[in-house]
Coordinates of C-alpha atoms in Angstrom, one line a residue:
M1 CA 2.8 -33.8 19.2
G2 CA 6.4 -32.5 18.7
K3 CA 7.0 -34.5 15.7
S4 CA 3.8 -33.2 14.0
R5 CA 4.9 -29.6 14.6
S6 CA 8.4 -30.5 13.2
T7 CA 6.8 -32.2 10.1
R8 CA 4.7 -29.0 9.5
R9 CA 7.8 -26.8 9.8
E10 CA 9.8 -28.9 7.4
R11 CA 6.9 -28.9 4.8
A12 CA 6.6 -25.1 5.1
A13 CA 10.4 -24.7 4.6
A14 CA 10.3 -27.0 1.6
E15 CA 7.5 -24.9 0.0
T16 CA 8.9 -21.5 0.8
V17 CA 10.3 -19.7 -2.2
V18 CA 13.5 -17.8 -1.6
E19 CA 15.1 -15.7 -4.2
D20 CA 17.5 -12.7 -4.4
V21 CA 15.9 -9.7 -6.1
D22 CA 17.1 -6.1 -6.6
G23 CA 15.8 -5.1 -3.2
G24 CA 17.3 -7.9 -1.2
R25 CA 16.2 -11.3 -0.2
A26 CA 12.7 -12.1 -1.2
E27 CA 10.6 -14.9 0.4
L28 CA 7.2 -16.2 -0.5
I29 CA 5.9 -18.0 2.5
P30 CA 2.8 -20.2 2.2
D31 CA -0.2 -19.4 4.3
R32 CA -1.0 -22.5 6.3
D33 CA -4.8 -21.5 6.6
R34 CA -5.4 -20.6 3.1
P35 CA -4.4 -23.3 0.4
R36 CA -3.2 -20.9 -2.4
A37 CA -2.3 -17.9 -0.3
W38 CA 1.2 -16.5 0.2
S39 CA 3.1 -13.8 2.1
L40 CA 5.9 -11.8 0.4
L41 CA 8.9 -10.7 2.7
I42 CA 11.9 -8.7 1.6
D43 CA 14.9 -9.0 4.0
G44 CA 12.5 -10.3 6.6
A45 CA 10.0 -7.3 6.4
P46 CA 6.4 -8.3 5.5
Q47 CA 5.5 -6.7 2.2
S48 CA 2.4 -8.3 0.8
H49 CA -0.1 -11.2 1.2
V50 CA -2.0 -12.7 -1.8
D51 CA -4.7 -15.4 -1.9
L52 CA -4.8 -16.5 -5.6
D53 CA -8.1 -18.2 -5.0
D54 CA -9.6 -15.0 -3.4
P55 CA -7.8 -11.9 -4.5
A56 CA -10.5 -9.8 -2.7
H57 CA -9.2 -11.0 0.6
L58 CA -6.8 -8.4 2.2
S59 CA -4.8 -9.8 5.2
F60 CA -2.5 -6.9 6.1
E61 CA -4.2 -4.1 8.0
Y62 CA -2.8 -1.3 5.9
Q63 CA -3.9 -3.0 2.8
R64 CA -7.4 -3.4 4.2
R65 CA -7.5 0.3 4.8
L66 CA -6.3 1.0 1.2
G67 CA -9.0 -1.4 0.0
H68 CA -11.6 0.7 1.8
V69 CA -10.2 3.6 -0.3
I70 CA -10.6 1.5 -3.5
D71 CA -14.2 0.7 -2.5
L72 CA -15.1 4.3 -2.1
V73 CA -13.3 5.9 -5.1
A74 CA -16.4 5.3 -7.2
P75 CA -19.9 3.5 -6.9
P76 CA -19.5 -0.2 -6.3
G77 CA -18.4 -2.3 -9.2
R78 CA -17.6 0.7 -11.5
P79 CA -14.5 0.3 -13.5
V80 CA -11.7 2.9 -12.8
R81 CA -8.3 3.9 -14.0
A82 CA -5.6 3.4 -11.3
V83 CA -1.9 3.9 -10.9
H84 CA -0.1 1.8 -8.2
L85 CA 3.4 3.3 -7.2
G86 CA 5.0 0.2 -5.7
G87 CA 3.9 -3.2 -6.6
G88 CA 5.1 -5.9 -4.1
A89 CA 3.1 -9.0 -5.0
L90 CA 0.4 -6.8 -6.8
T91 CA -2.1 -7.4 -4.0
L92 CA -4.0 -4.2 -4.3
A93 CA -4.0 -4.3 -8.1
R94 CA -5.5 -7.9 -7.8
Y95 CA -8.1 -6.7 -5.4
L96 CA -9.2 -3.7 -7.6
A97 CA -9.5 -6.1 -10.6
A98 CA -11.5 -8.4 -8.6
T99 CA -13.9 -5.8 -7.3
R100 CA -14.0 -3.5 -10.1
P101 CA -13.9 -5.7 -13.3
R102 CA -12.8 -3.9 -16.6
S103 CA -10.7 -1.5 -14.7
T104 CA -7.4 -0.3 -16.3
Q105 CA -4.5 -0.3 -14.0
Q106 CA -0.8 0.7 -14.2
V107 CA 1.7 -0.6 -11.6
V108 CA 5.1 1.0 -11.3
E109 CA 7.7 -1.4 -9.4
R110 CA 11.2 -0.6 -9.8
D111 CA 12.4 -4.0 -8.7
A112 CA 12.4 -6.0 -12.0
A113 CA 13.6 -9.1 -10.4
L114 CA 10.7 -9.1 -8.0
V115 CA 8.2 -8.5 -10.7
Q116 CA 9.5 -11.6 -12.5
L117 CA 9.3 -13.7 -9.3
V118 CA 5.7 -12.5 -8.6
R119 CA 4.7 -13.2 -12.1
R120 CA 6.1 -16.6 -12.2
E121 CA 5.1 -17.8 -8.8
L122 CA 1.9 -15.8 -8.3
P123 CA 0.5 -15.3 -11.8
L124 CA -2.0 -12.7 -12.5
D125 CA -5.5 -13.2 -13.9
P126 CA -4.8 -13.1 -17.7
G127 CA -8.2 -11.2 -18.0
A128 CA -7.0 -8.4 -15.7
R129 CA -6.1 -5.1 -17.3
I130 CA -2.8 -4.7 -15.4
R131 CA 0.2 -3.3 -17.0
V132 CA 3.4 -3.4 -14.8
R133 CA 6.4 -1.1 -15.5
S134 CA 9.8 -1.9 -14.0
T135 CA 11.1 1.6 -13.3
D136 CA 11.4 4.2 -10.6
A137 CA 8.0 5.3 -9.0
R138 CA 8.4 9.1 -9.8
A139 CA 9.8 8.4 -13.3
G140 CA 6.7 6.0 -14.0
L141 CA 4.3 8.6 -12.7
A142 CA 5.8 11.1 -15.0
K143 CA 4.7 9.0 -18.0
V144 CA 1.1 8.8 -16.8
P145 CA -1.1 11.1 -19.1
D146 CA -2.5 14.2 -17.6
G147 CA -5.8 13.7 -15.9
W148 CA -5.7 9.8 -16.7
A149 CA -6.1 8.3 -13.2
D150 CA -9.2 8.1 -10.9
L151 CA -6.8 6.7 -8.3
V152 CA -3.1 7.0 -7.3
V153 CA -1.9 4.7 -4.7
A154 CA 1.6 5.2 -3.3
D155 CA 3.0 2.2 -1.3
V156 CA 6.8 2.4 -2.0
F157 CA 9.4 1.1 0.4
S158 CA 13.0 0.4 -0.1
G159 CA 14.7 -1.3 2.8
A160 CA 11.4 -0.7 4.7
R161 CA 11.7 3.1 4.1
T162 CA 10.0 5.4 1.7
P163 CA 12.5 7.0 -0.6
A164 CA 12.8 10.8 -0.1
H165 CA 11.8 11.9 -3.6
L166 CA 8.4 10.3 -3.0
T167 CA 7.7 12.4 0.0
S168 CA 7.8 15.9 -1.4
G169 CA 5.3 18.5 -2.6
E170 CA 6.9 18.3 -6.0
F171 CA 6.1 14.7 -6.2
L172 CA 2.4 15.5 -5.0
D173 CA 2.4 18.1 -8.0
D174 CA 2.8 15.2 -10.3
V175 CA 0.2 13.1 -8.6
R176 CA -2.2 15.9 -9.0
R177 CA -1.3 16.4 -12.7
A178 CA -2.0 12.6 -13.3
L179 CA -5.4 12.6 -11.4
A180 CA -8.6 13.1 -13.1
P181 CA -10.9 15.7 -11.7
G182 CA -12.4 14.2 -8.6
G183 CA -9.7 11.6 -8.3
L184 CA -8.2 10.3 -5.1
Y185 CA -4.7 9.9 -3.8
A186 CA -3.9 7.4 -1.2
A187 CA -0.5 6.8 0.6
N188 CA 0.8 4.0 2.8
L189 CA 3.0 5.9 5.3
A190 CA 5.1 4.4 8.1
D191 CA 6.3 6.2 11.2
G192 CA 6.7 6.0 15.0
P193 CA 7.4 8.4 17.9
P194 CA 7.8 11.3 17.6
L195 CA 5.8 11.1 14.2
A196 CA 7.9 13.8 12.5
H197 CA 7.7 12.0 9.2
L198 CA 4.0 11.6 9.4
R199 CA 3.4 15.2 10.5
G200 CA 5.5 16.4 7.7
Q201 CA 3.4 14.3 5.1
I202 CA 0.2 15.6 6.4
A203 CA 1.3 19.1 6.0
T204 CA 2.8 18.6 2.5
A205 CA -0.5 16.9 1.3
A206 CA -2.5 19.8 3.0
D207 CA -0.4 22.4 1.0
R208 CA -1.5 20.6 -2.3
F209 CA -5.0 19.1 -1.8
A210 CA -8.2 20.6 -0.4
E211 CA -9.4 17.6 1.5
L212 CA -7.6 15.0 3.7
A213 CA -8.3 12.2 6.0
L214 CA -5.8 9.9 7.8
V215 CA -6.6 6.2 8.8
A216 CA -4.5 4.7 11.5
D217 CA -4.2 2.7 14.6
P218 CA -4.9 4.9 17.6
A219 CA -1.7 3.8 19.3
V220 CA 0.2 4.9 16.2
L221 CA -1.6 8.2 16.1
R222 CA -0.7 8.7 19.9
G223 CA 3.0 8.1 19.1
K224 CA 3.0 4.9 21.3
R225 CA 4.4 2.6 18.6
F226 CA 5.8 2.4 14.9
G227 CA 3.1 1.5 12.5
N228 CA 1.3 2.3 9.2
A229 CA -1.1 5.2 8.4
V230 CA -3.0 5.7 5.2
L231 CA -3.3 9.2 4.0
V232 CA -6.1 10.0 1.6
A233 CA -6.3 13.3 -0.3
C234 CA -8.3 15.0 -2.9
D235 CA -10.0 18.2 -4.0
H236 CA -13.6 17.3 -3.1
P237 CA -15.3 16.1 0.1
L238 CA -14.2 12.8 1.2
P239 CA -16.6 10.0 2.3
V240 CA -15.3 10.3 5.8
A241 CA -18.4 8.8 7.5
E242 CA -18.3 5.6 5.4
L243 CA -14.4 5.4 5.8
T244 CA -14.7 5.8 9.5
R245 CA -17.4 3.0 9.7
R246 CA -15.2 0.6 7.7
A247 CA -12.0 1.3 9.6
A248 CA -13.7 0.8 12.9
S249 CA -15.1 -2.5 11.8
D250 CA -11.8 -4.2 10.9
P251 CA -10.3 -6.9 12.8
Q252 CA -7.8 -4.3 14.0
P253 CA -9.9 -1.1 14.3
A254 CA -8.5 2.1 13.1
R255 CA -9.4 5.7 13.7
V256 CA -10.0 8.3 10.9
E257 CA -8.8 11.8 11.5
H258 CA -9.8 14.7 9.3
G259 CA -10.5 18.3 9.4
R260 CA -9.3 20.4 12.4
A261 CA -8.2 17.3 14.4
L262 CA -5.9 16.3 11.5
A263 CA -4.6 19.8 11.1
D264 CA -3.7 19.9 14.7
L265 CA -1.9 16.6 14.4
T266 CA 0.8 18.2 12.2
G267 CA 2.0 20.2 15.2
G268 CA 3.1 23.2 13.0
A269 CA 5.2 20.9 10.6
A270 CA 6.2 22.5 7.3
P271 CA 5.6 21.0 3.9
V272 CA 8.4 18.9 2.5
T273 CA 10.2 20.1 -0.5
D274 CA 12.6 18.1 -2.8
A275 CA 15.5 20.0 -1.5
A276 CA 14.7 19.1 2.1
A277 CA 13.2 15.5 1.6
V278 CA 14.7 12.5 3.6
D279 CA 13.7 8.9 3.5
S280 CA 11.1 7.8 6.1
P281 CA 12.5 6.6 9.3
A282 CA 13.6 2.8 9.5
P283 CA 11.3 0.6 11.7
P284 CA 12.8 -0.7 14.9
P285 CA 13.9 -4.3 14.7
S286 CA 11.1 -5.3 17.1
V287 CA 8.4 -4.4 14.6
F288 CA 9.1 -7.6 12.6
R289 CA 9.7 -10.1 15.4

């Protein structure tokens, strides 16, 4: 029995791809339960999971929640135009291409070496309309034409922290500029007690958008642990009931807050400006153990 476990470990180690990229040490680790699936880690922090045979499979809980937003941005199967700020292993771009064929997507990923690694080891479907730009997320967003995007997804982390310049109201002004009428903005946020960063991000989005919803694990919302929350914003009524149903049905059920309950969650936090913005908090070491 011990020898069998050792053999499996040796096989896994032999197949793991390790490479230094601009953002640190990247590891592509094979998924033992899915033949052509891989997890991407940067400096030990999980970033993405990709199944090349089934790009519609979303393993990470925050990616499933962003997947729900992608599903609800337009009627099922309708092509959309999407901007992804932060690429990782291009999981969400692959998901959107698989579930909404003929969609046009722009991915902005600053780490050019990571993009090369992902393209080499986890190649994209050549029929997918996905363009990847290796530049800063805000600089890349500035090049998106006015009113072009049906969806903007922000999932940018450097050293497991969201850079300060992607947390401000001025950043959201450019998101709004790039969005088409009726378009959606979705952001992956990470925070822990006392939730100061999350409260500030909700207040900032509420200052720029008419409608908000937040999808998160109840323990994160109660400030009991560090974790991810997906913030959704737009200027028209959100499909809150359907988002709530999908989030509650996930393997790790999440809660959806909106309206007065979400406004109360800010606790009086002020909107974030470029002048006052700081990086999101670093996760405690125990998060990745």
